[in-house]
mmCIF file of C-alpha atoms and ligand atoms in Angstrom:
data_model
loop_
_atom_site.group_PDB
_atom_site.id
_atom_site.type_symbol
_atom_site.label_atom_id
_atom_site.label_comp_id
_atom_site.label_asym_id
_atom_site.label_seq_id
_atom_site.Cartn_x
_atom_site.Cartn_y
_atom_site.Cartn_z
ATOM 1 C CA MET A 1 0.064 0.056 0.002
ATOM 2 C CA PRO A 2 1.408 3.437 -0.816
ATOM 3 C CA ILE A 3 2.952 5.627 1.673
ATOM 4 C CA ILE A 4 0.935 8.838 2.070
ATOM 5 C CA ASP A 5 1.990 12.432 1.264
ATOM 6 C CA SER A 6 3.726 14.544 3.870
ATOM 7 C CA GLU A 7 0.850 17.119 4.471
ATOM 8 C CA THR A 8 -1.804 14.206 5.155
ATOM 9 C CA SER A 9 0.821 12.487 7.205
ATOM 10 C CA GLN A 10 1.285 15.664 9.372
ATOM 11 C CA VAL A 11 -2.444 15.998 10.051
ATOM 12 C CA ALA A 12 -2.604 12.359 10.763
ATOM 13 C CA GLU A 13 0.178 12.861 13.351
ATOM 14 C CA THR A 14 -1.775 15.777 14.936
ATOM 15 C CA VAL A 15 -4.986 13.762 15.127
ATOM 16 C CA LEU A 16 -3.113 10.783 16.476
ATOM 17 C CA SER A 17 -1.600 12.895 19.359
ATOM 18 C CA ALA A 18 -5.136 13.552 20.413
ATOM 19 C CA TYR A 19 -5.373 9.803 21.275
ATOM 20 C CA GLY A 20 -1.873 9.489 22.690
ATOM 21 C CA ILE A 21 -0.835 7.394 19.561
ATOM 22 C CA GLU A 22 2.735 7.996 18.141
ATOM 23 C CA PRO A 23 2.850 6.297 14.720
ATOM 24 C CA ALA A 24 5.986 4.667 13.525
ATOM 25 C CA SER A 25 4.359 3.972 10.193
ATOM 26 C CA LEU A 26 1.356 5.311 8.164
ATOM 27 C CA THR A 27 0.040 3.864 5.133
ATOM 28 C CA GLN A 28 -3.069 3.791 3.016
ATOM 29 C CA HIS A 29 -5.197 0.831 3.669
ATOM 30 C CA GLY A 30 -7.797 -1.225 1.822
ATOM 31 C CA GLY A 31 -9.575 -0.187 -1.352
ATOM 32 C CA GLY A 32 -12.155 2.131 0.104
ATOM 33 C CA LEU A 33 -14.162 4.477 -2.183
ATOM 34 C CA ILE A 34 -15.396 6.954 0.358
ATOM 35 C CA ASN A 35 -13.220 7.634 3.408
ATOM 36 C CA LEU A 36 -9.410 7.945 3.659
ATOM 37 C CA THR A 37 -8.221 4.877 5.471
ATOM 38 C CA LEU A 38 -4.907 4.851 6.924
ATOM 39 C CA LYS A 39 -3.137 1.813 8.891
ATOM 40 C CA VAL A 40 -1.129 3.132 11.727
ATOM 41 C CA VAL A 41 1.454 1.084 13.352
ATOM 42 C CA THR A 42 3.270 2.196 16.604
ATOM 43 C CA GLN A 43 6.972 1.391 17.835
ATOM 44 C CA ASN A 44 5.490 -1.427 19.969
ATOM 45 C CA ASP A 45 3.621 -2.925 16.773
ATOM 46 C CA ASP A 46 0.238 -1.916 17.895
ATOM 47 C CA ALA A 47 -2.008 -1.275 14.926
ATOM 48 C CA TRP A 48 -4.846 1.298 14.443
ATOM 49 C CA ILE A 49 -7.278 2.246 11.760
ATOM 50 C CA LEU A 50 -7.291 6.095 11.230
ATOM 51 C CA GLN A 51 -10.113 7.516 9.086
ATOM 52 C CA ARG A 52 -10.699 11.005 7.550
ATOM 53 C CA LEU A 53 -14.671 10.851 7.129
ATOM 54 C CA HIS A 54 -16.127 11.702 3.714
ATOM 55 C CA PRO A 55 -17.692 15.207 4.100
ATOM 56 C CA VAL A 56 -21.290 13.492 3.242
ATOM 57 C CA PHE A 57 -21.139 12.040 6.744
ATOM 58 C CA PRO A 58 -21.890 14.372 9.849
ATOM 59 C CA PRO A 59 -19.301 13.468 12.524
ATOM 60 C CA ALA A 60 -22.068 12.446 14.954
ATOM 61 C CA ILE A 61 -22.398 9.102 13.183
ATOM 62 C CA ASN A 62 -19.460 8.049 15.197
ATOM 63 C CA ALA A 63 -21.775 7.872 18.174
ATOM 64 C CA ASN A 64 -23.749 5.227 16.260
ATOM 65 C CA ILE A 65 -20.640 3.362 15.671
ATOM 66 C CA ASP A 66 -19.583 3.673 19.507
ATOM 67 C CA VAL A 67 -22.790 2.231 20.707
ATOM 68 C CA VAL A 68 -23.506 -0.464 18.298
ATOM 69 C CA THR A 69 -19.959 -1.757 18.347
ATOM 70 C CA ARG A 70 -20.002 -1.760 22.046
ATOM 71 C CA TYR A 71 -23.252 -3.857 21.982
ATOM 72 C CA LEU A 72 -21.787 -6.127 19.540
ATOM 73 C CA ALA A 73 -18.524 -6.577 21.716
ATOM 74 C CA GLU A 74 -20.559 -7.104 24.761
ATOM 75 C CA ARG A 75 -22.152 -10.130 23.045
ATOM 76 C CA GLY A 76 -18.816 -11.656 22.007
ATOM 77 C CA ALA A 77 -19.011 -10.557 18.436
ATOM 78 C CA CYS A 78 -15.675 -9.577 16.667
ATOM 79 C CA THR A 79 -15.956 -5.887 15.780
ATOM 80 C CA PRO A 80 -13.781 -2.807 15.324
ATOM 81 C CA ARG A 81 -14.247 -0.364 18.137
ATOM 82 C CA LEU A 82 -14.211 3.291 18.216
ATOM 83 C CA GLN A 83 -11.447 4.598 20.077
ATOM 84 C CA HIS A 84 -12.130 7.684 22.390
ATOM 85 C CA THR A 85 -9.461 10.533 22.446
ATOM 86 C CA LEU A 86 -7.714 11.292 25.685
ATOM 87 C CA ASN A 87 -10.217 13.905 26.239
ATOM 88 C CA ASP A 88 -12.972 11.210 25.728
ATOM 89 C CA ALA A 89 -14.080 12.569 22.216
ATOM 90 C CA LEU A 90 -15.382 10.335 19.589
ATOM 91 C CA TRP A 91 -13.506 12.233 16.754
ATOM 92 C CA VAL A 92 -11.080 14.991 16.147
ATOM 93 C CA GLU A 93 -11.552 17.956 13.801
ATOM 94 C CA VAL A 94 -8.761 19.487 11.790
ATOM 95 C CA ASP A 95 -9.442 22.155 9.219
ATOM 96 C CA GLY A 96 -13.157 21.333 8.928
ATOM 97 C CA GLN A 97 -12.368 17.620 8.251
ATOM 98 C CA TYR A 98 -13.266 14.818 10.836
ATOM 99 C CA TRP A 99 -10.965 11.984 11.628
ATOM 100 C CA ARG A 100 -11.563 9.145 13.859
ATOM 101 C CA VAL A 101 -9.587 6.093 15.168
ATOM 102 C CA LEU A 102 -10.812 2.542 15.246
ATOM 103 C CA THR A 103 -9.217 -0.736 16.350
ATOM 104 C CA PHE A 104 -7.491 -2.627 13.856
ATOM 105 C CA VAL A 105 -8.923 -6.082 13.071
ATOM 106 C CA PRO A 106 -6.347 -8.223 11.364
ATOM 107 C CA GLY A 107 -8.214 -9.743 8.525
ATOM 108 C CA ARG A 108 -8.810 -9.721 4.682
ATOM 109 C CA SER A 109 -11.297 -8.075 2.786
ATOM 110 C CA PHE A 110 -12.170 -8.841 -0.913
ATOM 111 C CA ALA A 111 -13.768 -6.918 -3.960
ATOM 112 C CA THR A 112 -15.461 -10.136 -4.975
ATOM 113 C CA PRO A 113 -15.610 -13.495 -3.402
ATOM 114 C CA PRO A 114 -12.629 -15.769 -4.182
ATOM 115 C CA ASP A 115 -14.777 -18.888 -3.811
ATOM 116 C CA LEU A 116 -18.081 -20.299 -2.604
ATOM 117 C CA ILE A 117 -16.606 -20.924 0.829
ATOM 118 C CA HIS A 118 -16.117 -17.320 1.246
ATOM 119 C CA ALA A 119 -19.576 -16.469 -0.010
ATOM 120 C CA THR A 120 -21.050 -18.896 2.668
ATOM 121 C CA ALA A 121 -18.802 -17.118 5.302
ATOM 122 C CA ALA A 122 -20.045 -13.645 4.184
ATOM 123 C CA GLY A 123 -23.526 -14.858 4.612
ATOM 124 C CA LYS A 124 -23.035 -16.093 8.143
ATOM 125 C CA LEU A 125 -21.221 -12.928 9.175
ATOM 126 C CA LEU A 126 -24.118 -10.702 7.976
ATOM 127 C CA GLY A 127 -26.689 -13.189 9.444
ATOM 128 C CA ALA A 128 -25.201 -13.158 12.825
ATOM 129 C CA PHE A 129 -24.761 -9.405 12.710
ATOM 130 C CA HIS A 130 -28.452 -8.879 12.151
ATOM 131 C CA ALA A 131 -29.462 -11.487 14.522
ATOM 132 C CA THR A 132 -27.297 -10.102 17.364
ATOM 133 C CA LEU A 133 -28.380 -6.587 16.617
ATOM 134 C CA ALA A 134 -32.177 -7.667 16.700
ATOM 135 C CA GLY A 135 -31.825 -7.184 20.421
ATOM 136 C CA PHE A 136 -30.686 -3.699 20.202
ATOM 137 C CA SER A 137 -33.614 -1.760 20.939
ATOM 138 C CA ALA A 138 -32.446 1.690 21.760
ATOM 139 C CA ASP A 139 -32.594 4.560 19.154
ATOM 140 C CA LEU A 140 -29.408 5.330 17.504
ATOM 141 C CA PRO A 141 -27.902 8.653 18.877
ATOM 142 C CA CYS A 142 -27.600 9.910 15.254
ATOM 143 C CA PRO A 143 -30.441 8.888 13.380
ATOM 144 C CA ARG A 144 -29.702 8.573 9.440
ATOM 145 C CA PRO A 145 -31.855 8.941 6.350
ATOM 146 C CA ALA A 146 -32.751 5.829 4.689
ATOM 147 C CA VAL A 147 -29.759 4.528 2.710
ATOM 148 C CA HIS A 148 -31.960 2.780 0.146
ATOM 149 C CA ASP A 149 -34.624 4.891 -1.390
ATOM 150 C CA PRO A 150 -34.826 4.300 -5.113
ATOM 151 C CA GLU A 151 -37.277 7.195 -5.589
ATOM 152 C CA ARG A 152 -34.965 9.770 -4.014
ATOM 153 C CA HIS A 153 -31.846 8.615 -5.936
ATOM 154 C CA ARG A 154 -34.171 8.661 -9.010
ATOM 155 C CA ALA A 155 -35.124 12.394 -8.387
ATOM 156 C CA ALA A 156 -31.373 13.200 -7.684
ATOM 157 C CA LEU A 157 -30.466 11.704 -11.201
ATOM 158 C CA ILE A 158 -33.355 13.781 -12.956
ATOM 159 C CA ALA A 159 -31.941 16.919 -10.823
ATOM 160 C CA ALA A 160 -28.507 16.281 -12.146
ATOM 161 C CA LEU A 161 -29.622 16.081 -15.717
ATOM 162 C CA ALA A 162 -31.415 19.410 -15.227
ATOM 163 C CA THR A 163 -28.310 20.924 -13.442
ATOM 164 C CA HIS A 164 -25.578 20.034 -16.040
ATOM 165 C CA PRO A 165 -27.200 20.153 -19.455
ATOM 166 C CA THR A 166 -23.826 20.956 -21.243
ATOM 167 C CA HIS A 167 -21.869 18.191 -19.420
ATOM 168 C CA ARG A 168 -19.941 16.274 -21.946
ATOM 169 C CA LEU A 169 -21.507 13.038 -20.890
ATOM 170 C CA HIS A 170 -25.095 14.528 -20.553
ATOM 171 C CA GLY A 171 -26.421 12.337 -23.678
ATOM 172 C CA GLU A 172 -25.121 9.257 -22.329
ATOM 173 C CA VAL A 173 -26.515 9.615 -18.851
ATOM 174 C CA ARG A 174 -30.005 10.590 -20.475
ATOM 175 C CA LYS A 175 -30.019 7.500 -22.242
ATOM 176 C CA LEU A 176 -28.731 5.424 -19.348
ATOM 177 C CA SER A 177 -31.541 6.969 -17.167
ATOM 178 C CA GLY A 178 -34.446 5.846 -19.504
ATOM 179 C CA VAL A 179 -33.257 2.392 -19.703
ATOM 180 C CA ILE A 180 -32.902 2.197 -15.790
ATOM 181 C CA ALA A 181 -36.512 3.754 -15.421
ATOM 182 C CA ASN A 182 -37.994 1.183 -17.853
ATOM 183 C CA GLN A 183 -36.362 -1.784 -15.844
ATOM 184 C CA LEU A 184 -37.507 -0.433 -12.483
ATOM 185 C CA ALA A 185 -41.166 -0.130 -13.792
ATOM 186 C CA ALA A 186 -41.120 -3.642 -14.748
ATOM 187 C CA LEU A 187 -40.507 -4.631 -11.227
ATOM 188 C CA PRO A 188 -43.488 -5.551 -8.602
ATOM 189 C CA ALA A 189 -43.765 -3.145 -5.462
ATOM 190 C CA LEU A 190 -41.962 -4.632 -2.570
ATOM 191 C CA PRO A 191 -43.974 -5.762 0.518
ATOM 192 C CA VAL A 192 -43.855 -3.227 3.353
ATOM 193 C CA THR A 193 -41.689 -4.758 6.205
ATOM 194 C CA ALA A 194 -40.683 -3.565 9.580
ATOM 195 C CA PRO A 195 -37.334 -1.606 9.941
ATOM 196 C CA ARG A 196 -34.525 -3.466 11.311
ATOM 197 C CA LEU A 197 -31.026 -2.365 12.492
ATOM 198 C CA ILE A 198 -28.946 -2.794 9.474
ATOM 199 C CA HIS A 199 -25.211 -2.069 8.322
ATOM 200 C CA GLY A 200 -26.413 -0.062 5.470
ATOM 201 C CA ASP A 201 -23.457 -0.971 3.120
ATOM 202 C CA PRO A 202 -22.647 -4.651 3.429
ATOM 203 C CA LYS A 203 -20.706 -4.968 0.138
ATOM 204 C CA LEU A 204 -18.164 -7.555 0.227
ATOM 205 C CA SER A 205 -15.221 -5.131 0.734
ATOM 206 C CA ASN A 206 -16.834 -4.278 4.146
ATOM 207 C CA LEU A 207 -16.520 -7.700 5.609
ATOM 208 C CA LEU A 208 -13.264 -9.054 6.827
ATOM 209 C CA PHE A 209 -12.208 -12.757 6.840
ATOM 210 C CA ASP A 210 -9.391 -14.615 8.476
ATOM 211 C CA ALA A 211 -6.863 -16.508 6.267
ATOM 212 C CA LYS A 212 -8.948 -19.825 6.435
ATOM 213 C CA ALA A 213 -11.957 -18.053 5.113
ATOM 214 C CA ARG A 214 -13.605 -17.771 8.308
ATOM 215 C CA PRO A 215 -15.917 -14.748 8.904
ATOM 216 C CA LEU A 216 -14.575 -12.000 11.314
ATOM 217 C CA CYS A 217 -16.472 -8.728 11.416
ATOM 218 C CA LEU A 218 -18.223 -6.026 9.403
ATOM 219 C CA VAL A 219 -16.317 -2.548 8.968
ATOM 220 C CA ASP A 220 -17.336 0.611 7.488
ATOM 221 C CA LEU A 221 -20.287 1.323 9.876
ATOM 222 C CA ASP A 222 -20.901 4.895 9.052
ATOM 223 C CA THR A 223 -24.256 3.794 7.462
ATOM 224 C CA LEU A 224 -25.940 2.130 10.313
ATOM 225 C CA THR A 225 -29.589 2.624 10.471
ATOM 226 C CA ARG A 226 -32.933 1.196 10.810
ATOM 227 C CA ALA A 227 -34.397 0.148 7.514
ATOM 228 C CA PRO A 228 -36.200 -2.714 5.491
ATOM 229 C CA LEU A 229 -34.177 -5.935 5.727
ATOM 230 C CA PRO A 230 -34.869 -6.980 1.960
ATOM 231 C CA PHE A 231 -32.922 -3.796 0.725
ATOM 232 C CA GLU A 232 -29.892 -4.579 3.105
ATOM 233 C CA LEU A 233 -29.837 -8.213 1.759
ATOM 234 C CA GLY A 234 -30.438 -7.101 -1.775
ATOM 235 C CA ASP A 235 -27.289 -4.585 -1.316
ATOM 236 C CA ALA A 236 -25.251 -7.613 0.026
ATOM 237 C CA PHE A 237 -26.196 -10.051 -2.829
ATOM 238 C CA ARG A 238 -25.710 -7.493 -5.543
ATOM 239 C CA SER A 239 -22.246 -7.117 -4.455
ATOM 240 C CA TRP A 240 -21.323 -10.584 -3.497
ATOM 241 C CA CYS A 241 -22.689 -12.150 -6.563
ATOM 242 C CA ASN A 242 -21.263 -10.086 -9.345
ATOM 243 C CA LEU A 243 -17.962 -11.291 -10.026
ATOM 244 C CA SER A 244 -16.855 -8.502 -12.195
ATOM 245 C CA ALA A 245 -15.311 -5.542 -10.644
ATOM 246 C CA GLU A 246 -17.910 -2.626 -10.057
ATOM 247 C CA ASP A 247 -16.148 -0.958 -12.981
ATOM 248 C CA ALA A 248 -15.740 -3.711 -15.510
ATOM 249 C CA PRO A 249 -17.250 -3.592 -18.692
ATOM 250 C CA THR A 250 -19.153 -6.820 -18.058
ATOM 251 C CA ALA A 251 -21.225 -8.091 -14.993
ATOM 252 C CA THR A 252 -22.730 -11.290 -14.103
ATOM 253 C CA PHE A 253 -25.119 -12.661 -11.438
ATOM 254 C CA GLU A 254 -23.646 -15.864 -10.032
ATOM 255 C CA LEU A 255 -26.432 -18.169 -8.870
ATOM 256 C CA SER A 256 -23.856 -20.411 -7.175
ATOM 257 C CA LEU A 257 -22.594 -17.655 -5.093
ATOM 258 C CA PHE A 258 -26.112 -16.505 -4.306
ATOM 259 C CA ALA A 259 -26.978 -20.256 -3.184
ATOM 260 C CA ALA A 260 -23.800 -20.330 -0.920
ATOM 261 C CA ALA A 261 -24.376 -16.997 0.463
ATOM 262 C CA ILE A 262 -28.070 -17.221 1.284
ATOM 263 C CA ALA A 263 -27.425 -20.718 2.807
ATOM 264 C CA GLY A 264 -24.737 -19.314 5.295
ATOM 265 C CA TYR A 265 -27.102 -16.195 5.893
ATOM 266 C CA ALA A 266 -30.267 -18.366 6.723
ATOM 267 C CA GLU A 267 -28.109 -20.564 9.012
ATOM 268 C CA ALA A 268 -26.889 -17.747 11.077
ATOM 269 C CA ALA A 269 -29.940 -15.546 11.064
ATOM 270 C CA GLY A 270 -32.376 -18.506 11.379
ATOM 271 C CA GLU A 271 -35.916 -17.376 12.299
ATOM 272 C CA PHE A 272 -34.970 -13.808 12.671
ATOM 273 C CA VAL A 273 -36.080 -13.351 8.888
ATOM 274 C CA THR A 274 -39.960 -13.336 8.320
ATOM 275 C CA ALA A 275 -41.403 -15.059 5.215
ATOM 276 C CA THR A 276 -42.562 -11.586 3.793
ATOM 277 C CA GLU A 277 -38.872 -10.297 4.103
ATOM 278 C CA ALA A 278 -37.411 -13.534 2.367
ATOM 279 C CA SER A 279 -39.852 -13.348 -0.458
ATOM 280 C CA ALA A 280 -38.648 -9.746 -1.088
ATOM 281 C CA ILE A 281 -34.953 -10.645 -1.363
ATOM 282 C CA VAL A 282 -34.691 -11.196 -5.106
ATOM 283 C CA PRO A 283 -36.636 -8.303 -6.411
ATOM 284 C CA ALA A 284 -34.777 -6.094 -3.698
ATOM 285 C CA THR A 285 -31.472 -7.187 -5.094
ATOM 286 C CA GLU A 286 -32.572 -6.045 -8.490
ATOM 287 C CA ILE A 287 -33.797 -2.883 -7.287
ATOM 288 C CA ILE A 288 -30.493 -2.240 -5.471
ATOM 289 C CA TYR A 289 -28.524 -2.868 -8.704
ATOM 290 C CA LEU A 290 -30.836 -0.317 -10.427
ATOM 291 C CA GLU A 291 -30.570 2.223 -7.388
ATOM 292 C CA LEU A 292 -26.799 2.067 -7.623
ATOM 293 C CA ALA A 293 -26.892 2.421 -11.262
ATOM 294 C CA THR A 294 -28.876 5.485 -10.846
ATOM 295 C CA ARG A 295 -26.417 6.815 -8.202
ATOM 296 C CA PHE A 296 -23.279 6.203 -10.155
ATOM 297 C CA ALA A 297 -25.025 7.796 -13.150
ATOM 298 C CA ALA A 298 -25.989 11.066 -11.442
ATOM 299 C CA ASP A 299 -22.351 11.090 -10.107
ATOM 300 C CA VAL A 300 -21.268 11.136 -13.727
ATOM 301 C CA LEU A 301 -22.708 14.641 -14.038
ATOM 302 C CA ASN A 302 -22.165 15.861 -10.436
ATOM 303 C CA GLU A 303 -18.687 14.659 -10.152
ATOM 304 C CA SER A 304 -18.728 15.029 -6.564
ATOM 305 C CA TYR A 305 -19.208 11.840 -4.529
ATOM 306 C CA PHE A 306 -17.636 8.553 -5.590
ATOM 307 C CA GLY A 307 -13.730 8.225 -5.956
ATOM 308 C CA TRP A 308 -12.273 7.826 -9.265
ATOM 309 C CA ASP A 309 -9.021 6.198 -10.736
ATOM 310 C CA ALA A 310 -7.067 8.609 -12.800
ATOM 311 C CA ALA A 311 -4.750 5.812 -13.945
ATOM 312 C CA ARG A 312 -7.630 3.871 -15.643
ATOM 313 C CA PHE A 313 -10.159 6.480 -16.618
ATOM 314 C CA GLY A 314 -9.991 9.866 -18.349
ATOM 315 C CA SER A 315 -12.366 11.667 -15.718
ATOM 316 C CA HIS A 316 -14.536 11.189 -12.714
ATOM 317 C CA GLY A 317 -17.552 11.129 -15.179
ATOM 318 C CA GLU A 318 -16.049 8.440 -17.265
ATOM 319 C CA HIS A 319 -15.260 5.950 -14.449
ATOM 320 C CA ASN A 320 -18.807 6.481 -12.893
ATOM 321 C CA LEU A 321 -20.393 5.784 -16.201
ATOM 322 C CA CYS A 322 -18.558 2.555 -16.407
ATOM 323 C CA ARG A 323 -19.746 1.545 -13.017
ATOM 324 C CA ALA A 324 -23.384 2.667 -13.657
ATOM 325 C CA ARG A 325 -23.614 0.414 -16.888
ATOM 326 C CA ASN A 326 -22.076 -2.403 -14.870
ATOM 327 C CA GLN A 327 -24.674 -2.404 -12.429
ATOM 328 C CA LEU A 328 -27.373 -2.113 -14.957
ATOM 329 C CA LEU A 329 -25.826 -5.229 -16.758
ATOM 330 C CA ALA A 330 -25.786 -7.117 -13.464
ATOM 331 C CA ALA A 331 -29.463 -6.121 -12.868
ATOM 332 C CA ARG A 332 -30.324 -7.723 -16.251
ATOM 333 C CA ALA A 333 -28.271 -10.855 -15.476
ATOM 334 C CA LEU A 334 -30.300 -11.211 -12.294
ATOM 335 C CA ARG A 335 -33.601 -10.663 -14.122
ATOM 336 C CA ALA A 336 -32.833 -13.484 -16.331
ATOM 337 C CA GLN A 337 -32.381 -15.853 -13.550
ATOM 338 C CA CYS A 338 -34.905 -14.613 -10.982
ATOM 339 C CA HIS A 339 -37.198 -17.545 -10.894
ATOM 340 C CA ASP A 340 -34.314 -19.829 -9.902
ATOM 341 C CA ALA A 341 -32.916 -17.261 -7.353
ATOM 342 C CA ALA A 342 -36.426 -17.244 -5.890
ATOM 343 C CA ARG A 343 -36.373 -21.168 -5.496
ATOM 344 C CA ILE A 344 -32.741 -20.940 -3.933
ATOM 345 C CA VAL A 345 -34.305 -18.765 -1.289
ATOM 346 C CA ILE A 346 -37.129 -20.844 -0.263
ATOM 347 C CA ARG A 347 -34.846 -23.878 -0.066
ATOM 348 C CA ALA A 348 -32.374 -21.936 2.125
ATOM 349 C CA PHE A 349 -35.081 -20.829 4.711
ATOM 350 C CA GLN A 350 -36.699 -24.131 4.658
ATOM 351 C CA ALA A 351 -33.536 -25.930 5.728
ATOM 352 C CA VAL A 352 -33.339 -23.776 9.161
HETATM 353 N N1 ADP B 401 -11.097 -1.512 11.777
HETATM 354 C C1 ADP B 401 -10.561 -2.137 10.630
HETATM 355 N N2 ADP B 401 -9.584 -3.080 10.883
HETATM 356 C C2 ADP B 401 -8.863 -3.554 9.685
HETATM 357 N N3 ADP B 401 -9.211 -3.298 8.332
HETATM 358 C C3 ADP B 401 -10.170 -2.277 8.250
HETATM 359 C C4 ADP B 401 -10.825 -1.603 9.259
HETATM 360 N N4 ADP B 401 -11.850 -0.667 8.912
HETATM 361 C C5 ADP B 401 -11.463 -0.700 7.580
HETATM 362 N N5 ADP B 401 -10.620 -1.518 7.303
HETATM 363 C C6 ADP B 401 -10.179 -1.886 5.836
HETATM 364 O O1 ADP B 401 -10.128 -0.629 5.045
HETATM 365 C C7 ADP B 401 -11.127 -0.718 3.890
HETATM 366 C C8 ADP B 401 -11.730 0.675 3.808
HETATM 367 O O2 ADP B 401 -12.452 1.086 4.886
HETATM 368 P P1 ADP B 401 -14.000 1.461 4.925
HETATM 369 O O3 ADP B 401 -14.154 1.769 6.347
HETATM 370 O O4 ADP B 401 -14.654 0.265 4.255
HETATM 371 O O5 ADP B 401 -13.846 2.831 4.167
HETATM 372 P P2 ADP B 401 -14.792 3.197 2.855
HETATM 373 O O6 ADP B 401 -16.056 3.923 3.321
HETATM 374 O O7 ADP B 401 -13.892 4.243 2.157
HETATM 375 O O8 ADP B 401 -15.192 1.996 2.001
HETATM 376 C C9 ADP B 401 -12.004 -1.868 4.245
HETATM 377 O O9 ADP B 401 -12.495 -2.295 3.230
HETATM 378 C C10 ADP B 401 -11.100 -2.643 4.958
HETATM 379 O O10 ADP B 401 -10.272 -3.640 4.175
HETATM 380 MG MG1 MG B 402 -15.898 0.264 2.825
#
């Protein structure tokens, strides 16, 4: 992982001093798209994660992470914990940017599942996370807007098209927007289900595994919220079952990975999931692909949210156009197999 530039490293050292941590090395860590994530190692070989929060998140979300990870840890679950500063603060502000420190969990994360064993382990990890948090009844200190709200994201895409009429990729985004809208319109409305405490962004890179493919913990807890479970599961399966990178020119929906993951999930979550929630998993997965395609498409024009790779793409817009197309292709791949996927869900929950 690359060593970071001297300016960032100076700020990082200032932040770490609030925690009484003296870094011996600071390196960029993981492949996150949103926060800046640094691994800190001290002279004594203690390791920490230092993160600069993306401006889209208010720093008060750290209070959610603090209470939820404490709850998980008290129940014996592996989890990163939010470190408090020497003055008992949950974050540090430097020049209007917010930084936090988390305990480092030695584990590996993947962009796509290396095999079926990891897919099952991912399912078990998320199932255990949900089932454990089912007992967390307190309000979150910093309530968050729904992560998944296809209509809100649709409106944002329409607004982006109106705001950037002269953007060089406007025509491409307009075409894409029409195709996404048609595919969404062909889906049934999802049943109404009770809100659950969910992770909010359970893509595979936010799950850590040990070297033997055993599940460790979920990271990236900025999006903790209460929301319908089918969207959370749809978000997980849309990430875990598309073997292509999110920005590849092709996309798939791998039924074998889906079967492995849902079997792991059903085993760990067990009776926590209602029949209505289970019945909505497959259409919710397709909706999440389309919602994400919508968000990437809006960012092609807004050029403000998702990170981009200047080594592989000419601009922020081009990288996100590629991501939007990838998600749309995956949605189509799932649509073609949706009946088989629905049968797999029924079998997985019958077995528990
Ligand atoms: N507490 C932690 N311990 C070990 N690795 C972590 C921890 N938190 C994050 N990571 C690693 O850093 C990556 C990026 O962090 P994440 O919180 O997911 O940021 P982003 O919001 O940018 O995706 C993760 O995919 C994971 O590999
Ligand atoms: Mg992440």
